[in-house]
XYZ file of C-alpha atoms in Angstrom:
630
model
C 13.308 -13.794 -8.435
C 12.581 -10.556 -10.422
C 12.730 -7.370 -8.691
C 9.004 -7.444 -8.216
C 8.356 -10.734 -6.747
C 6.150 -10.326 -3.849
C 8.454 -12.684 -1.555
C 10.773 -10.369 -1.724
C 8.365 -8.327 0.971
C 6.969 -9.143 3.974
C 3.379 -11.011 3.169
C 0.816 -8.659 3.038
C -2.485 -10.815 1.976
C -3.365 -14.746 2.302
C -1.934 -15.259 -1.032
C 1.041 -13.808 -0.321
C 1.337 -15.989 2.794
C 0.656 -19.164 1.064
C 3.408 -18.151 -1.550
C 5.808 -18.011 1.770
C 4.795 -21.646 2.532
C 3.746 -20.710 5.835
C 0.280 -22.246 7.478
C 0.348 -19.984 10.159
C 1.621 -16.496 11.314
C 3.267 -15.255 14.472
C 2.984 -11.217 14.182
C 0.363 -9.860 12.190
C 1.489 -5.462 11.613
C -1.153 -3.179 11.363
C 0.357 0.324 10.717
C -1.316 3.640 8.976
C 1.012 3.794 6.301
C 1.733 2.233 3.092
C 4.067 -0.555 3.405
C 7.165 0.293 2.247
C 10.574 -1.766 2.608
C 13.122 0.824 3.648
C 15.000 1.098 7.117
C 13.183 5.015 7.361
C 9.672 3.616 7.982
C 8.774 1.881 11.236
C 6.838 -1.237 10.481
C 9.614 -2.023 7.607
C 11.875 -2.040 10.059
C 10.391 -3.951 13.005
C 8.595 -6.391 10.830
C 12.304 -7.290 9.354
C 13.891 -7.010 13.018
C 11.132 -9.968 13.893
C 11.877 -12.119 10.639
C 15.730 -11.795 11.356
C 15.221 -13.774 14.777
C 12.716 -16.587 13.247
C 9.744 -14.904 13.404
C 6.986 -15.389 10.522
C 5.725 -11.725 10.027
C 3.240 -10.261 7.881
C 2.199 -6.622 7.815
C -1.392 -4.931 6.713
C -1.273 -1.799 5.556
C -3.967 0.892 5.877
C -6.197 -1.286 6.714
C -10.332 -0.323 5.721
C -11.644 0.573 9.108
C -15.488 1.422 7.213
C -16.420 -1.768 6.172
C -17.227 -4.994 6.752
C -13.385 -4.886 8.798
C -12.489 -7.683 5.969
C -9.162 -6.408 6.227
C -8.700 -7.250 9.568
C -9.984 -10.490 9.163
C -8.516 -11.412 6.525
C -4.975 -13.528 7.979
C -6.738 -14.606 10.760
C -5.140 -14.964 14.339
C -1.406 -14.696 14.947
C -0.084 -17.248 17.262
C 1.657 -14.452 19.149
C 0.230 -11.165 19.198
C -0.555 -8.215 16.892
C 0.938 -5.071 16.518
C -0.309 -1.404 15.647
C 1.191 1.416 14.641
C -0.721 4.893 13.412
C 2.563 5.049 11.295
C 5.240 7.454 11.182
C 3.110 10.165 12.132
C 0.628 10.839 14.571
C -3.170 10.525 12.584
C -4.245 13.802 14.167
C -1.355 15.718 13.319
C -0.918 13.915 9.551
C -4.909 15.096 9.241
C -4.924 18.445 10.183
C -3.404 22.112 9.565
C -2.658 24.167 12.935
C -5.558 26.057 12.500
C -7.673 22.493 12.268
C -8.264 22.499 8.368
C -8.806 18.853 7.097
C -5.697 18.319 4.703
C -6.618 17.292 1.266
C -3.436 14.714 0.787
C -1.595 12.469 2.732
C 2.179 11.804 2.101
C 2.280 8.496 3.166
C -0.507 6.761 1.323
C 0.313 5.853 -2.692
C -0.874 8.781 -4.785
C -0.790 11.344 -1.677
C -4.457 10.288 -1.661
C -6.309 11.147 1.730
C -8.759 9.066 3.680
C -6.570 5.595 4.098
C -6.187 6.115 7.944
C -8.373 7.228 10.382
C -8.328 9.963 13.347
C -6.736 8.355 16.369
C -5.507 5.715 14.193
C -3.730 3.373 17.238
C -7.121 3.835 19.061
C -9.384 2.643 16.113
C -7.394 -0.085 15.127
C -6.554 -1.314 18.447
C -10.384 -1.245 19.540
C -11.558 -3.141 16.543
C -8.871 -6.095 16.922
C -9.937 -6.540 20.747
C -13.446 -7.062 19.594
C -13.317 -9.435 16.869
C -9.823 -11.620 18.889
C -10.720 -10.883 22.182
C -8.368 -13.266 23.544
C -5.087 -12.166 21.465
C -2.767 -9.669 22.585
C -2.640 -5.877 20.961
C 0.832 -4.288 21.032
C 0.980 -0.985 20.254
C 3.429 1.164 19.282
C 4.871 3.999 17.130
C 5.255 7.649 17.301
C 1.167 8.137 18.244
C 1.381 5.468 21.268
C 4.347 6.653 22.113
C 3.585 10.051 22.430
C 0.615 9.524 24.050
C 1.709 7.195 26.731
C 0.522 8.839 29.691
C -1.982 11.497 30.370
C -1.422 14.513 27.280
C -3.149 17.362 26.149
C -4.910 17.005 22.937
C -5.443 19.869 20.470
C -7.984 18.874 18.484
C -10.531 18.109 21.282
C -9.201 20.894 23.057
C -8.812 18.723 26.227
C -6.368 16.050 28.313
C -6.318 12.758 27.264
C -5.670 9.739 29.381
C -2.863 7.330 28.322
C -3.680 5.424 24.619
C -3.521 1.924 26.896
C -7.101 3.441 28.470
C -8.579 4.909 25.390
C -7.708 1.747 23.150
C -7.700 -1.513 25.384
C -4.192 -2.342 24.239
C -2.671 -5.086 26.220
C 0.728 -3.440 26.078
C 2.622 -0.596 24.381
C 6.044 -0.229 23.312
C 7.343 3.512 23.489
C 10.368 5.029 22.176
C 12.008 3.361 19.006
C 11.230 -0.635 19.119
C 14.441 -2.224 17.721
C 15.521 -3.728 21.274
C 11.969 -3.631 22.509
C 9.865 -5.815 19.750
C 12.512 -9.064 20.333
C 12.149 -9.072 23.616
C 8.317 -8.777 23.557
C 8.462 -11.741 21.126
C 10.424 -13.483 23.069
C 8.310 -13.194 26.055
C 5.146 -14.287 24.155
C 6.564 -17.464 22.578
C 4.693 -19.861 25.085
C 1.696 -17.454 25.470
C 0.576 -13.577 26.660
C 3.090 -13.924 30.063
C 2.426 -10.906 32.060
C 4.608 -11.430 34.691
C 7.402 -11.502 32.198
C 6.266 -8.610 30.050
C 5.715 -6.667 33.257
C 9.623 -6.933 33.396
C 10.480 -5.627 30.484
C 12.292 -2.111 30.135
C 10.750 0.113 27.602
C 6.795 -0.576 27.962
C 3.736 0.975 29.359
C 0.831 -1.733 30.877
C -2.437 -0.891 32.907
C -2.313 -3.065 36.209
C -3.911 -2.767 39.552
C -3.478 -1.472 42.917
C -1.912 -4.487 44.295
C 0.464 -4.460 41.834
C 1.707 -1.415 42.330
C 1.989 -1.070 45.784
C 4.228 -3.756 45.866
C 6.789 -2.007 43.341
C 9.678 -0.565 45.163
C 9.336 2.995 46.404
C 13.048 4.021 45.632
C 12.396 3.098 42.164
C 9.063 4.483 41.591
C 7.601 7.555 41.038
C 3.725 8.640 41.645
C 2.359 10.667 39.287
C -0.518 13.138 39.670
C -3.655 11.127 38.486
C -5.129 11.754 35.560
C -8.487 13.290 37.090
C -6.132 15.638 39.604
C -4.467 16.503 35.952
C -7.949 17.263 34.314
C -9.535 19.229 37.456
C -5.619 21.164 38.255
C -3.654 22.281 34.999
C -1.039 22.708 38.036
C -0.844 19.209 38.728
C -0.465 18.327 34.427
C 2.379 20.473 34.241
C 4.113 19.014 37.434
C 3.545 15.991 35.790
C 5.439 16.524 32.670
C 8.236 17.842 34.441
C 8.608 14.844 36.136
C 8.546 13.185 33.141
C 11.194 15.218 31.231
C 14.192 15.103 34.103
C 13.051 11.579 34.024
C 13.858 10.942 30.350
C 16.723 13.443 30.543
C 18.570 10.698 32.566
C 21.808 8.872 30.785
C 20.886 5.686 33.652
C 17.170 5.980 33.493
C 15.984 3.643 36.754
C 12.503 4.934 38.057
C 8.940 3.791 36.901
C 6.457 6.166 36.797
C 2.839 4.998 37.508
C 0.041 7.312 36.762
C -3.540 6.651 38.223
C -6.702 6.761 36.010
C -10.163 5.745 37.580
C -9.369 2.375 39.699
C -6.541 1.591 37.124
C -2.797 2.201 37.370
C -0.716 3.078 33.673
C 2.907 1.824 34.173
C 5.793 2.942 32.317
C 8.769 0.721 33.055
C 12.483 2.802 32.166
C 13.737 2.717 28.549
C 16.827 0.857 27.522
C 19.904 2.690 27.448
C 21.091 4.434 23.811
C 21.471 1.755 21.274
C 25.548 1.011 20.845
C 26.886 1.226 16.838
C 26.432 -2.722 16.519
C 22.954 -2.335 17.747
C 22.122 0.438 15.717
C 23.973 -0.612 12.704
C 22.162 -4.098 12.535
C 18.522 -2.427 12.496
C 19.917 -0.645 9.197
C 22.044 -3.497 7.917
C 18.451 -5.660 7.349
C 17.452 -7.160 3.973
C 15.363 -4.315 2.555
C 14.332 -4.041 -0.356
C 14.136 0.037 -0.053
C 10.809 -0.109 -2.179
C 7.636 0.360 -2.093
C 5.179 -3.183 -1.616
C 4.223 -4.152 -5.743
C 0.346 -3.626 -4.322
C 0.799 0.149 -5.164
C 2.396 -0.472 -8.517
C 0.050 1.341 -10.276
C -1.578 3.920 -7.537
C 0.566 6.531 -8.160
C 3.889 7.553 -5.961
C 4.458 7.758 -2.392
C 5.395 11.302 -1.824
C 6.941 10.633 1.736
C 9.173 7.389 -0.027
C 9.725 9.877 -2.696
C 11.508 11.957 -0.509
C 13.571 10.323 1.220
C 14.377 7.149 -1.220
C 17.855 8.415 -2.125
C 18.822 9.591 1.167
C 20.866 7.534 4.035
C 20.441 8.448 7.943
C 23.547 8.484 9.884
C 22.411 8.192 13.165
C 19.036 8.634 15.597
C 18.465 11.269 18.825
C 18.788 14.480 19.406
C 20.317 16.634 22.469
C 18.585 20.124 20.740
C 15.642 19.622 23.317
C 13.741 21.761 21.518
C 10.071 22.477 22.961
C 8.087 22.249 20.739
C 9.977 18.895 19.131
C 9.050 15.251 20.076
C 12.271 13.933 18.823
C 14.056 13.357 22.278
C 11.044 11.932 23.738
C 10.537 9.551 21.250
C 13.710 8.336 19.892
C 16.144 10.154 22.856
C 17.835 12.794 24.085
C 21.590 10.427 23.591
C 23.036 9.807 20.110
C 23.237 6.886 18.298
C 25.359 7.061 15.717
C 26.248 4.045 12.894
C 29.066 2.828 11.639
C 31.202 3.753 8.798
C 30.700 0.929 7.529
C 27.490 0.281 7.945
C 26.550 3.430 6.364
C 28.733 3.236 3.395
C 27.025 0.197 2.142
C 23.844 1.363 2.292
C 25.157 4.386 0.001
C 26.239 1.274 -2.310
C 22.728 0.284 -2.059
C 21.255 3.199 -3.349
C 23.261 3.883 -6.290
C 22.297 0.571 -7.154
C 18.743 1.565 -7.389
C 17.114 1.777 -10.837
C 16.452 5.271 -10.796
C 19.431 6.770 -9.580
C 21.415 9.553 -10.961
C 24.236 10.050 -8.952
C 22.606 12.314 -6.252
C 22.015 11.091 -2.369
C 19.123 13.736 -1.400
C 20.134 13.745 2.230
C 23.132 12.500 4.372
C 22.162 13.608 7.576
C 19.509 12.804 10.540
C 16.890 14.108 13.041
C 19.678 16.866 13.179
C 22.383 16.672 10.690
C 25.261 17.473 12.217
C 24.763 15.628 15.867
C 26.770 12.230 13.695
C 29.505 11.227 16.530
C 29.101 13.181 19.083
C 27.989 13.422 23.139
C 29.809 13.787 26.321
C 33.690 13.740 26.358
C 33.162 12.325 30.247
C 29.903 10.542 30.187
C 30.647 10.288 34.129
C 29.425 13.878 34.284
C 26.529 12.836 31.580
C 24.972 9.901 34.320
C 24.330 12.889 36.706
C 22.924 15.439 34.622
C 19.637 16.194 33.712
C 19.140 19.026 31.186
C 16.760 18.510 28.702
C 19.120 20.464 25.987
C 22.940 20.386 25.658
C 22.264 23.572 23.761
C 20.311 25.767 25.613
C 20.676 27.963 27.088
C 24.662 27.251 26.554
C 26.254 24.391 24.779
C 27.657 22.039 27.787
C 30.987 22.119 28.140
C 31.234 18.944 28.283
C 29.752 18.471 24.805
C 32.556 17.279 22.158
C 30.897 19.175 19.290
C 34.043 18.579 16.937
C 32.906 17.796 13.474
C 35.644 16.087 12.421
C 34.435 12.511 12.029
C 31.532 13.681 9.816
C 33.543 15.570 7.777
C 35.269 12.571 7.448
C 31.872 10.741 6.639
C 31.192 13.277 4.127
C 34.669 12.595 2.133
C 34.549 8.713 2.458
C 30.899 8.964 1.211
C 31.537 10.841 -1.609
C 34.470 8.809 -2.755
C 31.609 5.929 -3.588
C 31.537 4.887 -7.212
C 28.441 6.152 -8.664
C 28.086 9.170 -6.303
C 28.165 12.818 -7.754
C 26.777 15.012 -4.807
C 25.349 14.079 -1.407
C 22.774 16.632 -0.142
C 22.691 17.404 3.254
C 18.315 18.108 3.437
C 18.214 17.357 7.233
C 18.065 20.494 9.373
C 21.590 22.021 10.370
C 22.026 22.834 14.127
C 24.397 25.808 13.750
C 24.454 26.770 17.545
C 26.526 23.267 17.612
C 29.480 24.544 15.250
C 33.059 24.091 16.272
C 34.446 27.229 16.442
C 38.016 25.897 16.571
C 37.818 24.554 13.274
C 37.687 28.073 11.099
C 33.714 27.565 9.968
C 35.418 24.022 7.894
C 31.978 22.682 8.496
C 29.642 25.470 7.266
C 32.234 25.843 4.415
C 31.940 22.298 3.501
C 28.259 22.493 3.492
C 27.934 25.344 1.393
C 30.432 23.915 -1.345
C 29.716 20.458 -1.647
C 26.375 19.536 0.311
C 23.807 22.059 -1.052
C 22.103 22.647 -4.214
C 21.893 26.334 -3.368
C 19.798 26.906 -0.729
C 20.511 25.935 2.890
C 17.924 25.333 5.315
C 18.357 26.615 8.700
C 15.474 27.267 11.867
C 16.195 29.809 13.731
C 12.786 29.977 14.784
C 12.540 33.248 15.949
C 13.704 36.961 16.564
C 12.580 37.729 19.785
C 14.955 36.487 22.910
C 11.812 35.776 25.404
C 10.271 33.765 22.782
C 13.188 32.026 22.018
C 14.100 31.492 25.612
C 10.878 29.398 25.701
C 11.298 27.329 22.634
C 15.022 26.662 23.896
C 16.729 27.714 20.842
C 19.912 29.973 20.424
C 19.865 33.789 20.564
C 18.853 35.543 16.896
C 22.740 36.893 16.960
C 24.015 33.487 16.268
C 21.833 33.580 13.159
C 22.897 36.801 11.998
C 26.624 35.683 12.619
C 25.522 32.612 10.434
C 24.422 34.902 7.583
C 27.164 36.582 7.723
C 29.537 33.689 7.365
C 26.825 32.175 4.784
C 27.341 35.645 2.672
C 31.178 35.714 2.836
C 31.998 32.242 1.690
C 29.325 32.722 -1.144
C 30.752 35.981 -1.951
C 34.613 34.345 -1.611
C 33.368 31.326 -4.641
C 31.250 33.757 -6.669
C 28.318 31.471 -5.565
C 24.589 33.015 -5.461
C 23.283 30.766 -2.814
C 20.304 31.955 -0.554
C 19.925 30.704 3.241
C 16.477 29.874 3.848
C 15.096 30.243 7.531
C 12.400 28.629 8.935
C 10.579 30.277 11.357
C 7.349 29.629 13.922
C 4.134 31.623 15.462
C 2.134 31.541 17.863
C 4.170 29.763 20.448
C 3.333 30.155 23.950
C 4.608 33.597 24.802
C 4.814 35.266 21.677
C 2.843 38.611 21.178
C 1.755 40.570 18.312
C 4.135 42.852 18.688
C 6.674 39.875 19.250
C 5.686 38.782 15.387
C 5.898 42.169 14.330
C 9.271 42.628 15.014
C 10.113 39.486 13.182
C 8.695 40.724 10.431
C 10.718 43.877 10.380
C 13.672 41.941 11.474
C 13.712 39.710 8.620
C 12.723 42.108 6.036
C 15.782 44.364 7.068
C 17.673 41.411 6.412
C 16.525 40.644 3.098
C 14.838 37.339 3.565
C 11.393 37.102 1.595
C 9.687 34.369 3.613
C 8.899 31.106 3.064
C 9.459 28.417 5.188
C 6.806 29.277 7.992
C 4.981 27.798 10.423
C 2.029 27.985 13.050
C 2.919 25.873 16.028
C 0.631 22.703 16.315
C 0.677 21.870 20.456
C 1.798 17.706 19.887
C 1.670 15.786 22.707
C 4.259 15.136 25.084
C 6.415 18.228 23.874
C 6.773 20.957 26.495
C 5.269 23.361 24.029
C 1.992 21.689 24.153
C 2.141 22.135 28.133
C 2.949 25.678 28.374
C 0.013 26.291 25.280
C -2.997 24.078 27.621
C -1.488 25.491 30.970
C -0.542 28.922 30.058
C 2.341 28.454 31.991
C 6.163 27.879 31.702
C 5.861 24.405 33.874
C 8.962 24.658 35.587
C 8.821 28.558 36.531
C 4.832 28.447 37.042
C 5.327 32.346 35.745
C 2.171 32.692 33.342
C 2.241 33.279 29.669
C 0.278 34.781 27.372
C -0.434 31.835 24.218
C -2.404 32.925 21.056
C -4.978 30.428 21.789
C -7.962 30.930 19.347
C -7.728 30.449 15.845
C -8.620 34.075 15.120
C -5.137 35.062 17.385
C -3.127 32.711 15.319
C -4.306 33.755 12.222
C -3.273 37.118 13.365
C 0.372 35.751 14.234
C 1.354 34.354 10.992
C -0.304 36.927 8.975
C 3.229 38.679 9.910
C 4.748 36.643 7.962
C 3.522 37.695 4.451
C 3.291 41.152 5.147
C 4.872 44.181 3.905
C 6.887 47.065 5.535
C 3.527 49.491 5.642
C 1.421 46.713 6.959
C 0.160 45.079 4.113
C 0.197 41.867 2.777
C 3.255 40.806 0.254
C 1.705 40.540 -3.287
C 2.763 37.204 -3.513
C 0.342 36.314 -1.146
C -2.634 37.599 -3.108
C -4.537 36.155 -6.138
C -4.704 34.444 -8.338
C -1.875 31.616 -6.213
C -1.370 33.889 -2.993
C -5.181 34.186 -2.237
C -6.170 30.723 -2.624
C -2.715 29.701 -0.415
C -3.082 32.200 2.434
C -7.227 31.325 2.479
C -6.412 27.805 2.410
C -4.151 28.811 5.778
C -5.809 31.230 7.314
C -9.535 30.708 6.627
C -11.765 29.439 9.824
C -12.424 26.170 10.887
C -16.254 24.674 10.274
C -15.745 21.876 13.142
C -13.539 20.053 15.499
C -12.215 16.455 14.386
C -14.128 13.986 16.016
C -12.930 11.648 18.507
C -11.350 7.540 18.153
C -14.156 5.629 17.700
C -14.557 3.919 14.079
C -17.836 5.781 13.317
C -15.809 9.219 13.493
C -12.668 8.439 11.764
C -13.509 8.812 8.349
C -12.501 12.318 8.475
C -9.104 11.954 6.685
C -6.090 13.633 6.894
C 1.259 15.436 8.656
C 5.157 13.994 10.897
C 5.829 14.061 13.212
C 5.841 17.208 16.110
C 6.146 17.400 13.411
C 6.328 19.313 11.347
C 3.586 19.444 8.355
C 5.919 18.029 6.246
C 7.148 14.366 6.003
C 9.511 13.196 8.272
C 9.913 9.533 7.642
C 13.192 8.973 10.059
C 11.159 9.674 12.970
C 9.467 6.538 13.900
């Protein structure tokens, strides 16, 4: 076969199928992103999770939504079911800027070429499958069902949504990352949609009845405000999510949470636990190609692939429990970390890749430095609850030691063909080991960066950091410091780069004001900024609908209107006597800060097909790609 031979892929068109030899199709994928073959993007990696166990899978891509729906037509019927995925971002948030400005590109879509994927992708796709197969199953999943599982608060209508299941019709959804999840489903479709099995299932969300829910046992389940109690009583949302979070905070995670919506019950059955190394290792160790389908050949790059093509991901979770992050609830709050092994071949991989010069562009995760580690006694792990290991002290029964990654990092650079292995995921510095004389920060600096080192602290302010559940601003400063020194010790004129946030619930004026002069008495000219976009399921997005810290009930005051944010993040581009930085005016300046900061003509329209041809970020998500998250 030559590199480009389509059978390479999974099929994406009849012709492709017929090359296969196959007359018929189990899982047909629908997902909002181009199809690419690498273990970073979801649909590559459940479609190849499906064809590993027998399945015959084929995937459809950004599928037309506009037309005659040919595209969804076009392989007929599966014999199982079909599955749906918005992609590895949510639609709403991969459409629109904080302040609700359409974006003009989209990262995951050949050529960065917006319009491929509707609002409320899961919702649109789902809907228009259920009308033209009534009588085949919809699975949905990905970050977007996922997220929106149960009742959430939606920022671009402004208002609380009930779970995706109600909105879309799906039959069932699969939250969380699907590697466990998607076999099993399979599995329990092979003779036909079996609900009593599926019902069974850890890990998915179903609509059922009264009858079947009264009979679920009352140690093991837990009532959730309805949806209409959420709607008419922000009190009874933000009970809700807390009850949600201890749930998911859980190392044994037992209890089912129903939720009531009209005469219907959503059901969300308990995850599986953390995925061991062999489980985790064999979702990376599939056949991928690690390209792009040949369809997009010549449609210019895929600026999200682009990214991340030379990188390798070490493991998947994250104990940061950040507020405004939907990391934990999506792929967990435990680490699962891969195997040496596992993750020194893939290295191999890439540096067999065509374009390769010798430079991995990231060795590193949803937080770099998390590779390896948890609880020492994970006794003492089954009966806490925290959402954060971090905040608002590191446990002390985390074993932060670095030592096995540094250990990755040597054995990974030792690879034939390897120069210098980036570290580009974000560094968690309130997680250092302080026992090891800064070896990790010093490694970093003189072997993993290219001369500027990304950090987030977030914030200045303690009160607004208390509510995002990130470290004091001293820790930063102590990391400058040490940043400055070892720089200073190698003759090296590296800059640390902070990222920082506005408007989060709680933060004043005055609160971004004193950023301002914070930073500027530190030197830092400011770049990597951002407004907060409220994503679903992240406590953030509670405290910004409610106006409240949900567990304290104490009110907060939240920039709410885009006028107030504006406001906020004007601080960041401002000078000491007020004004704004020079950089930030024309000819470049103007047209970027208007582009941020200029009002919004109109709302983004709801799910239905008719409305979603408004097009066009990751995942809570930042409003740059993300691919790992999925």
């Amino acid at each position: 076969m030559t590199p480009y031979d389509t059978r390479d892929w999974l099929p994406t068109t009849a012709k492709e199928v017929e090359a296969l030899g196959w007359d018929y199709l189990d899982v047909i994928l629908f997902s909002g992103d181009a199809y690419i073959d690498h273990p970073s993007f979801g649909a590559a990696v459940i479609g190849r999770l499906l064809q590993t166990e027998g399945y015959r899978v084929a995937i459809v891509p950004q599928p037309n939504w506009r037309d005659d729906l040919r595209d969804f037509r076009k392989l007929g019927k599966p014999r199982l079911f079909f599955g749906v995925s918005a992609g590895s971002m949510d639609s709403m948030v991969n459409h629109y800027t904080a302040n609700l400005r359409l974006r003009s590109d989209d990262a995951y879509t050949a050529g960065g070429k917006a319009g491929f994927r509707p609002d409320r992708a899961v919702t649109v796709y789902t809907r228009i499958l259920k009308s033209l197969y009534p009588n085949t199953p919809v699975v949905i999943g990905g970050i977007e069902a996922s997220l929106r599982r149960l009742t959430h608060y939606d920022y671009w209508s402004d208002s609380l949504h009930p779970s995706v299941l109600i909105d879309s019709g799906a039959d069932l959804l699969m939250y969380g990352m699907g590697d466990k999840s998607i076999i099993d489903v399979a599995r329990a479709m092979r003779n036909g949609f079996n609900a009593k099995l599926l019902r069974k299932l850890p890990q998915v969300a179903f609509v059922a009845d009264d009858d079947y829910v009264n009979r679920l046992d009352p140690a093991h389940t837990l009532r959730l405000h309805a949806y209409e109690e959420c709607v008419a009583d922000k009190t009874a949302f933000a009970e809700n999510f807390v009850h949600i979070e201890v749930e998911s905070n859980r190392l044994r995670q037992e209890t089912t949470l129903v939720e009531r919506t009209g005469d219907r019950w959503v059901v969300v059955t308990p995850p599986y636990p953390a995925l061991t190394e062999a489980e985790i290792d064999h979702s990376f160790d599939l056949p991928y190609t690690r390209l792009p389908h040949p369809r997009y050949r010549n449609r210019g790059t895929i600026p999200a692939y682009e990214m991340i093509k030379h990188s390798v991901n070490l493991h998947r979770g994250c104990f940061g429990g950040c507020s405004f992050c939907t990391i934990s609830a999506h792929q967990g709050k435990f680490i699962s970390s891969r195997s040496e092994r596992s993750i020194l071949a893939e290295v191999e991989k890439v540096t067999r890749m065509e374009d390769f010069r010798g430079y991995l562009s990231d060795i590193g995760g949803p937080s770099a430095n998390m590779y390896g580690m948890g609880g020492r006694d994970r006794t003492r792990c089954e009966s806490c609850t925290r959402p954060s290991c971090l905040h608002p002290k590191p446990c002390p029964n985390l074993d932060n030691s670095h030592r096995r990654l540094l250990e990755l990092y040597r054995r990974i650079g030792e690879v034939k063909g390897v120069k210098k292995a980036f570290i580009g995921s974000g560094i968690r510095y309130d997680l250092f080991d302080h026992t090891d004389g800064g070896a990790y920060l010093r490694e970093v600096i003189l072997n993993h960066t290219s001369g500027r080192l990304k950090v987030a602290p977030e914030h200045t302010e303690e009160k607004v950091l208390k509510l995002m559940r990130k470290p004091s601003f001293d820790l930063f400063r102590e990391l400058n410091a040490d940043f400055n020194r070892i720089c200073r010790e190698h003759g090296l004129k590296y800059q640390l780069i902070p990222y920082f946030i506005s408007s989060h619930p709680g933060c004043t004026e005055q609160d971004m004001q004193h950023l301002s002069e914070i930073t500027r008495s530190l030197n830092f000219h400011l770049e990597q900024v951002q407004d907060l976009t409220p994503t679903p399921m992240t406590l953030s997005s509670v405290m910004f609908y409610t106006g409240m810290d949900p567990y304290t009930r104490q009110p907060l005051y939240v920039a709410r209107t885009q006028e107030e944010k504006r406001r906020q993040k004007s601080y960041f581009f401002r000078e000491a006597d007020g004004s704004l930085r020079r950089d930030q005016l024309a000819p470049h300046g103007a047209k970027h800060h208007a582009e941020n900061l200029a009002p919004k003509k109109h709302r983004p329209g709801g799910g239905n097909p008719d409305s979603g041809d408004r097009s066009r970020t990751t995942d809570g998500q930042p409003s740059r790609p993300r691919s790992r998250r999925r």
